[in-house]
Coordinates of C-alpha atoms in Angstrom, one line a residue:
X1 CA -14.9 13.7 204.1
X2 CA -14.6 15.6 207.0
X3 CA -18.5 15.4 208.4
X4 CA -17.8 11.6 208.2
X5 CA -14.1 11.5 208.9
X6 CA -14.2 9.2 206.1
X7 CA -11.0 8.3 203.6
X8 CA -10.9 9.2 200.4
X9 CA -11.0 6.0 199.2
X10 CA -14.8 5.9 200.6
X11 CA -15.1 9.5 200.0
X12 CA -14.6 8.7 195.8
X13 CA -16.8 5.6 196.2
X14 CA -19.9 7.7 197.8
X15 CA -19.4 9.9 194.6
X16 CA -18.9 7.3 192.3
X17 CA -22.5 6.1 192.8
X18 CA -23.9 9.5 191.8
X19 CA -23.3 8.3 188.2
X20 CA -25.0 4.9 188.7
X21 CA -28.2 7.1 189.3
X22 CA -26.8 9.1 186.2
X23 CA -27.1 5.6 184.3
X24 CA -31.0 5.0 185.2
X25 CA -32.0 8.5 184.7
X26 CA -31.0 9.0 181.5
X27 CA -32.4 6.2 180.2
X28 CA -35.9 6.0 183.0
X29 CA -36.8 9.0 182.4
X30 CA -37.2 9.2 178.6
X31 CA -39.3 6.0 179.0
X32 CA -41.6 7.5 181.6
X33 CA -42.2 10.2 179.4
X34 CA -43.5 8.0 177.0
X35 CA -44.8 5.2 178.8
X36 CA -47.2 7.4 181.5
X37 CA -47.3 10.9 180.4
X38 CA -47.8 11.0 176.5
X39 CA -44.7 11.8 175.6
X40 CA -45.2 15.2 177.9
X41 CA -40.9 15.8 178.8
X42 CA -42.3 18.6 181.3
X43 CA -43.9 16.4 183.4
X44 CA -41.0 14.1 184.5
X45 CA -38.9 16.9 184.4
X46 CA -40.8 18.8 187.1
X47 CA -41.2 15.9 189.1
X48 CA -37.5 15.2 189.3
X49 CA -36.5 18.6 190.1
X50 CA -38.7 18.8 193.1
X51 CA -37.3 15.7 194.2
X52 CA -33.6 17.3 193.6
X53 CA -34.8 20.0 195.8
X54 CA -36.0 18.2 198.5
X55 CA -33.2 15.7 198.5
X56 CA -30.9 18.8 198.6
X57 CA -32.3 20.0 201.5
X58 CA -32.1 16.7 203.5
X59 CA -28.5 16.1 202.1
X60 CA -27.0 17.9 204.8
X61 CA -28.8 15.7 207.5
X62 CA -28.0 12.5 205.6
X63 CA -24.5 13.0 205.4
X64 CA -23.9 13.9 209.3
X65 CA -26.2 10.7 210.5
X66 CA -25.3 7.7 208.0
X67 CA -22.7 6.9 205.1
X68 CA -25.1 4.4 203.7
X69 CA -28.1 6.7 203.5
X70 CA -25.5 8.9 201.9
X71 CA -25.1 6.6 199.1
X72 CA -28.8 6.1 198.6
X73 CA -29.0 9.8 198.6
X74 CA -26.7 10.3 195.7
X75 CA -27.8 7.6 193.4
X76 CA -31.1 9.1 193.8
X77 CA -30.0 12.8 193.3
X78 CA -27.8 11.1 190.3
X79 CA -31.4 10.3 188.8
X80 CA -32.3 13.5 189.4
X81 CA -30.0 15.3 187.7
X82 CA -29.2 13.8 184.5
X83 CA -32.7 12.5 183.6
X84 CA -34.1 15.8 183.2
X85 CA -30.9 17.1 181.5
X86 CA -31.1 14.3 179.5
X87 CA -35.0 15.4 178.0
X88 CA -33.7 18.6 178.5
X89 CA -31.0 19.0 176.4
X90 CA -32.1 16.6 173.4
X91 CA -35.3 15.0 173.7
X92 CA -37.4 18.1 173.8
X93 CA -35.7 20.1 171.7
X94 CA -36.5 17.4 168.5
X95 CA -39.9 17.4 169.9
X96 CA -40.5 21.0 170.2
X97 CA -38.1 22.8 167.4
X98 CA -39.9 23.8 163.8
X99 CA -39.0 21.7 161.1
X100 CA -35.0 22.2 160.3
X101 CA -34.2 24.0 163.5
X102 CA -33.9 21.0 166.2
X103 CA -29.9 21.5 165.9
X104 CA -29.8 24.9 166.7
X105 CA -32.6 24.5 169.9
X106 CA -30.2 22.2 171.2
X107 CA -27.3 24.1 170.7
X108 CA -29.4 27.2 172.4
X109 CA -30.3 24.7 175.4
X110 CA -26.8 23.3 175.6
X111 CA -25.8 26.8 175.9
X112 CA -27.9 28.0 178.4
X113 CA -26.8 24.9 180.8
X114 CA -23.4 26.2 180.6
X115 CA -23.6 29.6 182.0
X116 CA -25.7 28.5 184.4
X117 CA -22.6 25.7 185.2
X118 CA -19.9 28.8 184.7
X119 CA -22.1 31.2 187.1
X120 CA -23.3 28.3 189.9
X121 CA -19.7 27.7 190.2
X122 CA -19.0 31.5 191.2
X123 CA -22.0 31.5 193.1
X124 CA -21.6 28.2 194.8
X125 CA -17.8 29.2 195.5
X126 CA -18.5 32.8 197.2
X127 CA -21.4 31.0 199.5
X128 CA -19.8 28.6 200.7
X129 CA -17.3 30.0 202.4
X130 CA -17.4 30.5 206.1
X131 CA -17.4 34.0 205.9
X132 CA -20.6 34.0 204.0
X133 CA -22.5 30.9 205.3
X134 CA -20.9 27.8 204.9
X135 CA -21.8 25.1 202.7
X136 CA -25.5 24.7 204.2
X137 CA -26.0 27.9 202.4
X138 CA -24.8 26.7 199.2
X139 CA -26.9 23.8 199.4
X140 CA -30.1 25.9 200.3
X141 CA -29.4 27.9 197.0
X142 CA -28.6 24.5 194.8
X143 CA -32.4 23.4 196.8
X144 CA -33.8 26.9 195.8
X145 CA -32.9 26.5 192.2
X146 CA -34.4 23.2 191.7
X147 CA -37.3 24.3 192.5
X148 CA -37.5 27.1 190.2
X149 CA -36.8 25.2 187.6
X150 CA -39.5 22.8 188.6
X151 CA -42.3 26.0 188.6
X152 CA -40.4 27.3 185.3
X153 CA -41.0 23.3 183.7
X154 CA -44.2 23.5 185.1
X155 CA -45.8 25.9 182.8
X156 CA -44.7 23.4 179.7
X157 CA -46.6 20.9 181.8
X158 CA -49.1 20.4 178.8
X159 CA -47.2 20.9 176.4
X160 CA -46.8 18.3 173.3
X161 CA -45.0 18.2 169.6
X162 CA -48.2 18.9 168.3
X163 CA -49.6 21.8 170.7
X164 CA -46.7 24.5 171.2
X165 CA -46.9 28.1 172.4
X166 CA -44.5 30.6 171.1
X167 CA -43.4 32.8 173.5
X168 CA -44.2 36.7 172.8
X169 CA -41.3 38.6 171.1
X170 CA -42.0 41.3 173.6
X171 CA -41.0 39.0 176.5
X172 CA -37.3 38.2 176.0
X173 CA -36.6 42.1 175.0
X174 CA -38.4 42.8 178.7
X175 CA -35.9 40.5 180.3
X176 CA -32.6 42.3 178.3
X177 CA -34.2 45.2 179.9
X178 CA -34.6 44.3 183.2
X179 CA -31.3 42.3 183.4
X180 CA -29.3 45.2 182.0
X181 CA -31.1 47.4 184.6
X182 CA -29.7 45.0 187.3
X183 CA -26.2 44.9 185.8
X184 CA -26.3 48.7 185.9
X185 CA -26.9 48.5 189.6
X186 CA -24.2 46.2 190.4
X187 CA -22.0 48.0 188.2
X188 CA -22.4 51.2 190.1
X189 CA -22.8 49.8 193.9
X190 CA -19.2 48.3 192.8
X191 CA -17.6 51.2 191.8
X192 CA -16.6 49.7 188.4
X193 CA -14.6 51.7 185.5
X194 CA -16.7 54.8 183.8
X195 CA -16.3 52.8 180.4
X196 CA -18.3 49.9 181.7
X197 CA -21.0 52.1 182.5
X198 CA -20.8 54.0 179.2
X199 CA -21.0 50.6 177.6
X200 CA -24.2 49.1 179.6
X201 CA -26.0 52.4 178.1
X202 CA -24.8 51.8 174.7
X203 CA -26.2 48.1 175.5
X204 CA -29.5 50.2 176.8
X205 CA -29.7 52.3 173.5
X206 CA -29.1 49.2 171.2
X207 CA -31.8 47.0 173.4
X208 CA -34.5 50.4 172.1
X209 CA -33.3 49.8 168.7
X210 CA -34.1 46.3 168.5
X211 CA -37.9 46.8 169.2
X212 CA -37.7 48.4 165.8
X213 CA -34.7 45.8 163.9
X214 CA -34.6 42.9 165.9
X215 CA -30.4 43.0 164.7
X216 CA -29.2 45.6 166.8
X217 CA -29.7 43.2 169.6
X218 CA -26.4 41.8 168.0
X219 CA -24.5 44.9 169.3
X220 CA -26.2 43.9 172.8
X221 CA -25.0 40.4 172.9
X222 CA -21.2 42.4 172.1
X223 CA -21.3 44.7 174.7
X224 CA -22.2 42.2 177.1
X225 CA -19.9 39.7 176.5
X226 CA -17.7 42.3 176.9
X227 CA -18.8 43.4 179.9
X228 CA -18.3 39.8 181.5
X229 CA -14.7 39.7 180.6
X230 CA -14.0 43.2 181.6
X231 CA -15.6 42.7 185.5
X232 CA -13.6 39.1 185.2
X233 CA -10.3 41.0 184.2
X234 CA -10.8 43.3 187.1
X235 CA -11.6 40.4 189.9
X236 CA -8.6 38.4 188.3
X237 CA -6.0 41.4 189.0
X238 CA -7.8 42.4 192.6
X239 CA -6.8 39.3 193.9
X240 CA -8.9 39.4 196.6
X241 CA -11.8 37.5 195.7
X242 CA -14.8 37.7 193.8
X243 CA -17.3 40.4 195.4
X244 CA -21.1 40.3 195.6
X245 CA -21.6 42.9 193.2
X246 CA -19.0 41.5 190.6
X247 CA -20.9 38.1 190.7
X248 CA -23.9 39.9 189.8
X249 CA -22.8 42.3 187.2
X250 CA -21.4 38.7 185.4
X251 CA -24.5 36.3 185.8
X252 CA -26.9 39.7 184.7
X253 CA -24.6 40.2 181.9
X254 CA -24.4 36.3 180.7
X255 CA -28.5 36.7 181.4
X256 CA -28.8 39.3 179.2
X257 CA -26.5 37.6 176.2
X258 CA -29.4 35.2 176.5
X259 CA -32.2 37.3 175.9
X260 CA -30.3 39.3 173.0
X261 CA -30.2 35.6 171.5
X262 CA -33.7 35.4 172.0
X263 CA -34.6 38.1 170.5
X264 CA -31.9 38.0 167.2
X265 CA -33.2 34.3 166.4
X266 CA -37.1 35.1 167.2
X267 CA -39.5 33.5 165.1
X268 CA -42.7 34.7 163.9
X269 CA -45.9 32.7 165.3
X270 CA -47.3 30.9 162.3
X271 CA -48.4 27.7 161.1
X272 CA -45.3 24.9 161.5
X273 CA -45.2 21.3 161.9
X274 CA -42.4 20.4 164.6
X275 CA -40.0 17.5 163.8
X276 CA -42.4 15.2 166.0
X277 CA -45.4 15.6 162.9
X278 CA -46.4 13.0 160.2
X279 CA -45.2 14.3 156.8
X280 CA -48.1 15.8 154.7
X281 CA -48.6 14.2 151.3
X282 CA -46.2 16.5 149.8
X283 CA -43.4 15.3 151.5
X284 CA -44.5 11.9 151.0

Protein backbone atom coordinates (compact mmCIF):
# COMPACT_ATOMS: atom_id res chain seq x y z
CA UNK A 1 0.00 0.00 0.00
CA UNK A 2 2.34 2.52 0.64
CA UNK A 3 5.02 1.74 -2.40
CA UNK A 4 1.89 2.16 -4.61
CA UNK A 5 -0.12 4.60 -2.58
CA UNK A 6 -2.79 2.34 -3.37
CA UNK A 7 -6.26 1.94 -1.16
CA UNK A 8 -7.02 -0.80 0.56
CA UNK A 9 -9.76 -1.72 -1.35
CA UNK A 10 -6.99 -2.45 -4.23
CA UNK A 11 -4.51 -3.34 -1.68
CA UNK A 12 -7.03 -6.64 -0.66
CA UNK A 13 -7.83 -7.20 -4.29
CA UNK A 14 -3.93 -7.56 -5.33
CA UNK A 15 -3.92 -10.23 -2.47
CA UNK A 16 -6.94 -11.77 -3.17
CA UNK A 17 -5.48 -13.15 -6.47
CA UNK A 18 -2.70 -14.91 -4.67
CA UNK A 19 -5.37 -17.59 -3.92
CA UNK A 20 -6.57 -17.82 -7.56
CA UNK A 21 -2.87 -19.10 -8.26
CA UNK A 22 -3.51 -21.14 -4.93
CA UNK A 23 -6.57 -22.69 -7.00
CA UNK A 24 -4.40 -23.91 -10.16
CA UNK A 25 -1.51 -25.05 -8.19
CA UNK A 26 -3.03 -27.25 -6.10
CA UNK A 27 -4.75 -28.93 -8.58
CA UNK A 28 -1.64 -28.33 -11.83
CA UNK A 29 0.72 -29.51 -10.04
CA UNK A 30 -0.51 -32.98 -8.94
CA UNK A 31 -1.34 -33.47 -12.71
CA UNK A 32 2.10 -32.58 -13.92
CA UNK A 33 3.49 -34.91 -11.68
CA UNK A 34 1.66 -37.52 -13.25
CA UNK A 35 1.22 -36.46 -16.61
CA UNK A 36 5.26 -35.51 -17.40
CA UNK A 37 7.33 -36.69 -14.73
CA UNK A 38 6.12 -40.36 -13.65
CA UNK A 39 4.56 -39.61 -10.89
CA UNK A 40 8.13 -38.08 -9.57
CA UNK A 41 6.38 -35.12 -6.70
CA UNK A 42 10.25 -33.90 -6.40
CA UNK A 43 10.51 -32.80 -9.65
CA UNK A 44 7.62 -30.21 -9.83
CA UNK A 45 8.28 -29.39 -6.46
CA UNK A 46 11.86 -28.19 -7.23
CA UNK A 47 10.79 -26.52 -10.16
CA UNK A 48 8.27 -24.40 -8.32
CA UNK A 49 10.37 -23.34 -5.63
CA UNK A 50 12.99 -21.95 -7.82
CA UNK A 51 10.43 -20.10 -9.48
CA UNK A 52 9.19 -18.88 -5.81
CA UNK A 53 12.69 -17.70 -5.35
CA UNK A 54 13.17 -15.92 -8.31
CA UNK A 55 9.77 -14.27 -8.30
CA UNK A 56 10.65 -13.26 -4.69
CA UNK A 57 13.57 -11.55 -5.65
CA UNK A 58 11.87 -9.49 -8.49
CA UNK A 59 8.81 -8.90 -6.21
CA UNK A 60 10.28 -5.89 -4.90
CA UNK A 61 10.86 -4.34 -8.39
CA UNK A 62 7.40 -5.35 -9.57
CA UNK A 63 5.62 -3.77 -6.93
CA UNK A 64 7.47 -0.17 -7.18
CA UNK A 65 6.99 -0.08 -11.29
CA UNK A 66 3.35 -1.62 -12.01
CA UNK A 67 0.09 -2.72 -10.02
CA UNK A 68 -0.80 -4.93 -12.85
CA UNK A 69 2.52 -6.82 -13.10
CA UNK A 70 1.90 -6.98 -9.29
CA UNK A 71 -1.06 -9.04 -9.84
CA UNK A 72 0.52 -11.36 -12.33
CA UNK A 73 3.21 -11.65 -9.87
CA UNK A 74 1.06 -12.99 -7.08
CA UNK A 75 -1.17 -15.39 -8.95
CA UNK A 76 2.01 -16.84 -10.11
CA UNK A 77 3.80 -16.93 -6.59
CA UNK A 78 0.16 -18.26 -5.48
CA UNK A 79 1.00 -21.30 -7.82
CA UNK A 80 4.08 -21.52 -6.31
CA UNK A 81 3.27 -21.93 -3.04
CA UNK A 82 0.51 -24.14 -2.62
CA UNK A 83 1.23 -26.67 -5.45
CA UNK A 84 4.25 -27.89 -3.80
CA UNK A 85 2.62 -27.81 -0.34
CA UNK A 86 -0.09 -29.47 -1.82
CA UNK A 87 2.39 -32.75 -2.98
CA UNK A 88 4.07 -31.93 -0.09
CA UNK A 89 1.95 -32.35 2.58
CA UNK A 90 -0.28 -35.32 1.20
CA UNK A 91 0.62 -36.57 -2.09
CA UNK A 92 3.95 -37.79 -1.27
CA UNK A 93 3.61 -38.86 1.92
CA UNK A 94 0.85 -41.79 0.59
CA UNK A 95 3.44 -42.34 -2.08
CA UNK A 96 6.43 -42.65 -0.01
CA UNK A 97 5.16 -43.92 3.71
CA UNK A 98 5.48 -47.96 4.44
CA UNK A 99 2.38 -49.65 4.44
CA UNK A 100 0.00 -48.35 7.54
CA UNK A 101 2.17 -45.34 8.22
CA UNK A 102 0.91 -42.70 5.46
CA UNK A 103 -1.19 -40.97 8.39
CA UNK A 104 1.50 -40.42 10.65
CA UNK A 105 4.18 -39.08 7.57
CA UNK A 106 1.59 -36.57 7.03
CA UNK A 107 1.04 -35.61 10.35
CA UNK A 108 5.16 -35.42 10.68
CA UNK A 109 5.17 -33.18 7.40
CA UNK A 110 2.24 -31.15 8.50
CA UNK A 111 4.26 -30.62 11.53
CA UNK A 112 7.36 -29.60 10.22
CA UNK A 113 5.40 -26.83 7.95
CA UNK A 114 4.26 -25.33 11.08
CA UNK A 115 7.38 -24.44 12.96
CA UNK A 116 8.75 -23.34 10.01
CA UNK A 117 5.36 -20.91 9.78
CA UNK A 118 5.72 -20.21 13.81
CA UNK A 119 9.74 -19.39 13.33
CA UNK A 120 9.40 -17.44 9.65
CA UNK A 121 7.03 -15.31 11.35
CA UNK A 122 9.77 -14.29 14.15
CA UNK A 123 12.28 -14.23 11.64
CA UNK A 124 10.33 -12.35 9.08
CA UNK A 125 9.12 -9.90 11.95
CA UNK A 126 12.75 -9.05 13.50
CA UNK A 127 14.11 -8.42 9.65
CA UNK A 128 11.94 -6.42 8.56
CA UNK A 129 12.15 -3.76 10.59
CA UNK A 130 14.11 -0.73 9.67
CA UNK A 131 16.51 -1.13 12.20
CA UNK A 132 17.60 -4.33 10.83
CA UNK A 133 17.08 -4.00 6.98
CA UNK A 134 13.75 -3.34 5.93
CA UNK A 135 11.48 -5.45 4.14
CA UNK A 136 13.98 -6.09 1.10
CA UNK A 137 15.82 -8.15 3.62
CA UNK A 138 12.94 -10.09 4.57
CA UNK A 139 12.22 -10.85 1.15
CA UNK A 140 15.92 -11.86 0.32
CA UNK A 141 15.59 -14.43 3.26
CA UNK A 142 11.83 -15.65 2.02
CA UNK A 143 14.10 -15.82 -1.75
CA UNK A 144 16.98 -17.66 0.13
CA UNK A 145 14.76 -20.28 1.57
CA UNK A 146 13.08 -21.27 -1.50
CA UNK A 147 15.86 -22.14 -2.87
CA UNK A 148 17.00 -24.36 -0.25
CA UNK A 149 14.23 -26.17 -0.31
CA UNK A 150 14.50 -26.50 -4.05
CA UNK A 151 18.41 -28.18 -3.52
CA UNK A 152 16.84 -30.11 -0.40
CA UNK A 153 13.72 -31.45 -3.06
CA UNK A 154 16.33 -31.95 -5.38
CA UNK A 155 18.05 -34.89 -3.99
CA UNK A 156 14.36 -36.85 -4.01
CA UNK A 157 14.55 -35.85 -7.61
CA UNK A 158 14.44 -39.62 -8.58
CA UNK A 159 12.74 -40.71 -6.28
CA UNK A 160 9.44 -43.02 -6.93
CA UNK A 161 6.79 -45.28 -4.59
CA UNK A 162 8.64 -48.08 -5.70
CA UNK A 163 12.48 -46.92 -5.29
CA UNK A 164 12.87 -45.15 -1.73
CA UNK A 165 16.02 -44.45 0.28
CA UNK A 166 15.87 -44.49 4.01
CA UNK A 167 17.77 -42.06 5.43
CA UNK A 168 20.65 -43.34 7.92
CA UNK A 169 19.58 -43.40 11.64
CA UNK A 170 22.96 -41.84 12.30
CA UNK A 171 21.92 -38.70 10.40
CA UNK A 172 19.00 -37.13 12.32
CA UNK A 173 20.88 -37.91 15.82
CA UNK A 174 23.98 -35.69 14.00
CA UNK A 175 21.51 -32.89 13.43
CA UNK A 176 20.05 -32.98 17.38
CA UNK A 177 23.68 -32.69 17.97
CA UNK A 178 24.65 -30.03 15.99
CA UNK A 179 21.36 -28.00 16.56
CA UNK A 180 21.71 -28.42 20.33
CA UNK A 181 25.31 -27.18 19.91
CA UNK A 182 23.95 -24.06 18.22
CA UNK A 183 21.22 -23.56 20.84
CA UNK A 184 24.02 -23.75 23.43
CA UNK A 185 25.65 -20.81 21.72
CA UNK A 186 22.85 -18.64 21.53
CA UNK A 187 21.91 -19.49 24.96
CA UNK A 188 25.15 -18.27 26.26
CA UNK A 189 25.96 -15.14 23.88
CA UNK A 190 22.36 -14.18 25.40
CA UNK A 191 23.03 -14.36 28.76
CA UNK A 192 20.07 -16.70 29.45
CA UNK A 193 19.10 -18.30 33.09
CA UNK A 194 21.88 -21.04 34.46
CA UNK A 195 18.83 -23.61 34.46
CA UNK A 196 18.46 -23.25 30.67
CA UNK A 197 21.90 -24.17 30.31
CA UNK A 198 21.77 -27.00 32.82
CA UNK A 199 18.83 -28.23 30.81
CA UNK A 200 20.52 -28.05 27.11
CA UNK A 201 23.29 -30.53 28.80
CA UNK A 202 20.79 -32.73 30.14
CA UNK A 203 19.30 -32.59 26.42
CA UNK A 204 23.19 -33.25 25.41
CA UNK A 205 23.52 -36.36 27.89
CA UNK A 206 20.01 -37.78 26.80
CA UNK A 207 20.93 -37.16 22.81
CA UNK A 208 24.43 -39.84 23.89
CA UNK A 209 21.91 -42.10 25.34
CA UNK A 210 19.83 -42.45 22.45
CA UNK A 211 22.72 -43.82 20.20
CA UNK A 212 22.31 -46.76 22.56
CA UNK A 213 17.96 -46.65 23.17
CA UNK A 214 16.68 -44.68 20.61
CA UNK A 215 13.79 -43.62 23.64
CA UNK A 216 15.81 -41.37 25.58
CA UNK A 217 15.52 -39.06 22.69
CA UNK A 218 11.91 -38.62 24.29
CA UNK A 219 13.55 -36.79 27.31
CA UNK A 220 15.28 -34.60 24.35
CA UNK A 221 12.14 -33.62 22.61
CA UNK A 222 11.03 -32.56 26.68
CA UNK A 223 13.75 -30.48 27.38
CA UNK A 224 13.46 -28.75 24.22
CA UNK A 225 10.14 -27.92 24.16
CA UNK A 226 10.82 -26.62 27.31
CA UNK A 227 13.45 -24.70 26.39
CA UNK A 228 11.26 -22.76 23.64
CA UNK A 229 8.78 -21.76 26.10
CA UNK A 230 11.20 -20.73 28.66
CA UNK A 231 13.36 -18.22 26.04
CA UNK A 232 9.54 -17.15 24.94
CA UNK A 233 8.53 -16.45 28.61
CA UNK A 234 11.66 -14.41 29.00
CA UNK A 235 11.15 -12.24 25.57
CA UNK A 236 7.37 -11.91 26.49
CA UNK A 237 8.29 -10.20 30.05
CA UNK A 238 11.44 -8.10 28.52
CA UNK A 239 9.17 -6.24 26.50
CA UNK A 240 11.59 -5.09 24.39
CA UNK A 241 11.58 -7.16 21.54
CA UNK A 242 12.70 -10.38 20.35
CA UNK A 243 16.72 -10.40 20.13
CA UNK A 244 18.93 -12.26 17.62
CA UNK A 245 20.15 -14.71 19.93
CA UNK A 246 16.55 -15.55 21.41
CA UNK A 247 15.28 -16.17 17.79
CA UNK A 248 17.95 -18.61 17.47
CA UNK A 249 17.97 -20.40 20.72
CA UNK A 250 13.89 -20.95 19.65
CA UNK A 251 14.18 -22.11 15.84
CA UNK A 252 17.45 -24.47 17.11
CA UNK A 253 15.43 -25.74 19.77
CA UNK A 254 12.09 -26.39 17.57
CA UNK A 255 15.03 -27.98 15.06
CA UNK A 256 16.11 -30.14 17.47
CA UNK A 257 12.32 -31.40 18.65
CA UNK A 258 12.52 -32.48 15.00
CA UNK A 259 15.34 -34.56 14.90
CA UNK A 260 14.52 -36.23 18.47
CA UNK A 261 11.20 -37.14 16.38
CA UNK A 262 13.30 -38.56 13.87
CA UNK A 263 15.11 -40.46 15.70
CA UNK A 264 12.22 -41.89 18.37
CA UNK A 265 10.00 -42.99 15.19
CA UNK A 266 13.13 -44.39 13.04
CA UNK A 267 12.59 -47.31 11.17
CA UNK A 268 14.82 -50.08 10.32
CA UNK A 269 15.83 -50.36 6.40
CA UNK A 270 14.18 -53.50 5.24
CA UNK A 271 12.09 -54.88 2.70
CA UNK A 272 8.45 -52.76 2.53
CA UNK A 273 5.99 -52.19 -0.09
CA UNK A 274 4.80 -48.30 0.20
CA UNK A 275 1.08 -47.64 -0.10
CA UNK A 276 1.74 -46.85 -3.89
CA UNK A 277 2.49 -50.99 -4.53
CA UNK A 278 0.22 -53.70 -6.12
CA UNK A 279 -0.98 -56.06 -3.36
CA UNK A 280 0.85 -59.48 -3.44
CA UNK A 281 -1.28 -62.56 -3.78
CA UNK A 282 -1.64 -62.78 -0.12
CA UNK A 283 -3.49 -59.75 0.24
CA UNK A 284 -5.45 -60.49 -2.71
Amino acid sequence: METQKSGVGKAVLQFFVIAIGATAGSYLSGWATDRFFGSRRAPVICLLMVLLGVLSLAYDWTVRHSAGGTMLMLVVIGFCIYGPQVLLVGTAPADLAHRGTAAAAAGFVNFLGYMGAATGDVVTGYFSSKEHGGWQTAIYIWAGWAFFGAILTSLLWNTTARRIGVMPGLVPKMGAIATLTLTCGAIHAGNQPLELHLATYFGFASLAAALVNRWFAGMTMLVSAAGVLTVFIGYARAKSGITWNESTAMVAFGLTIVFALMVLVEQKEEPCESLSSPPDAADA
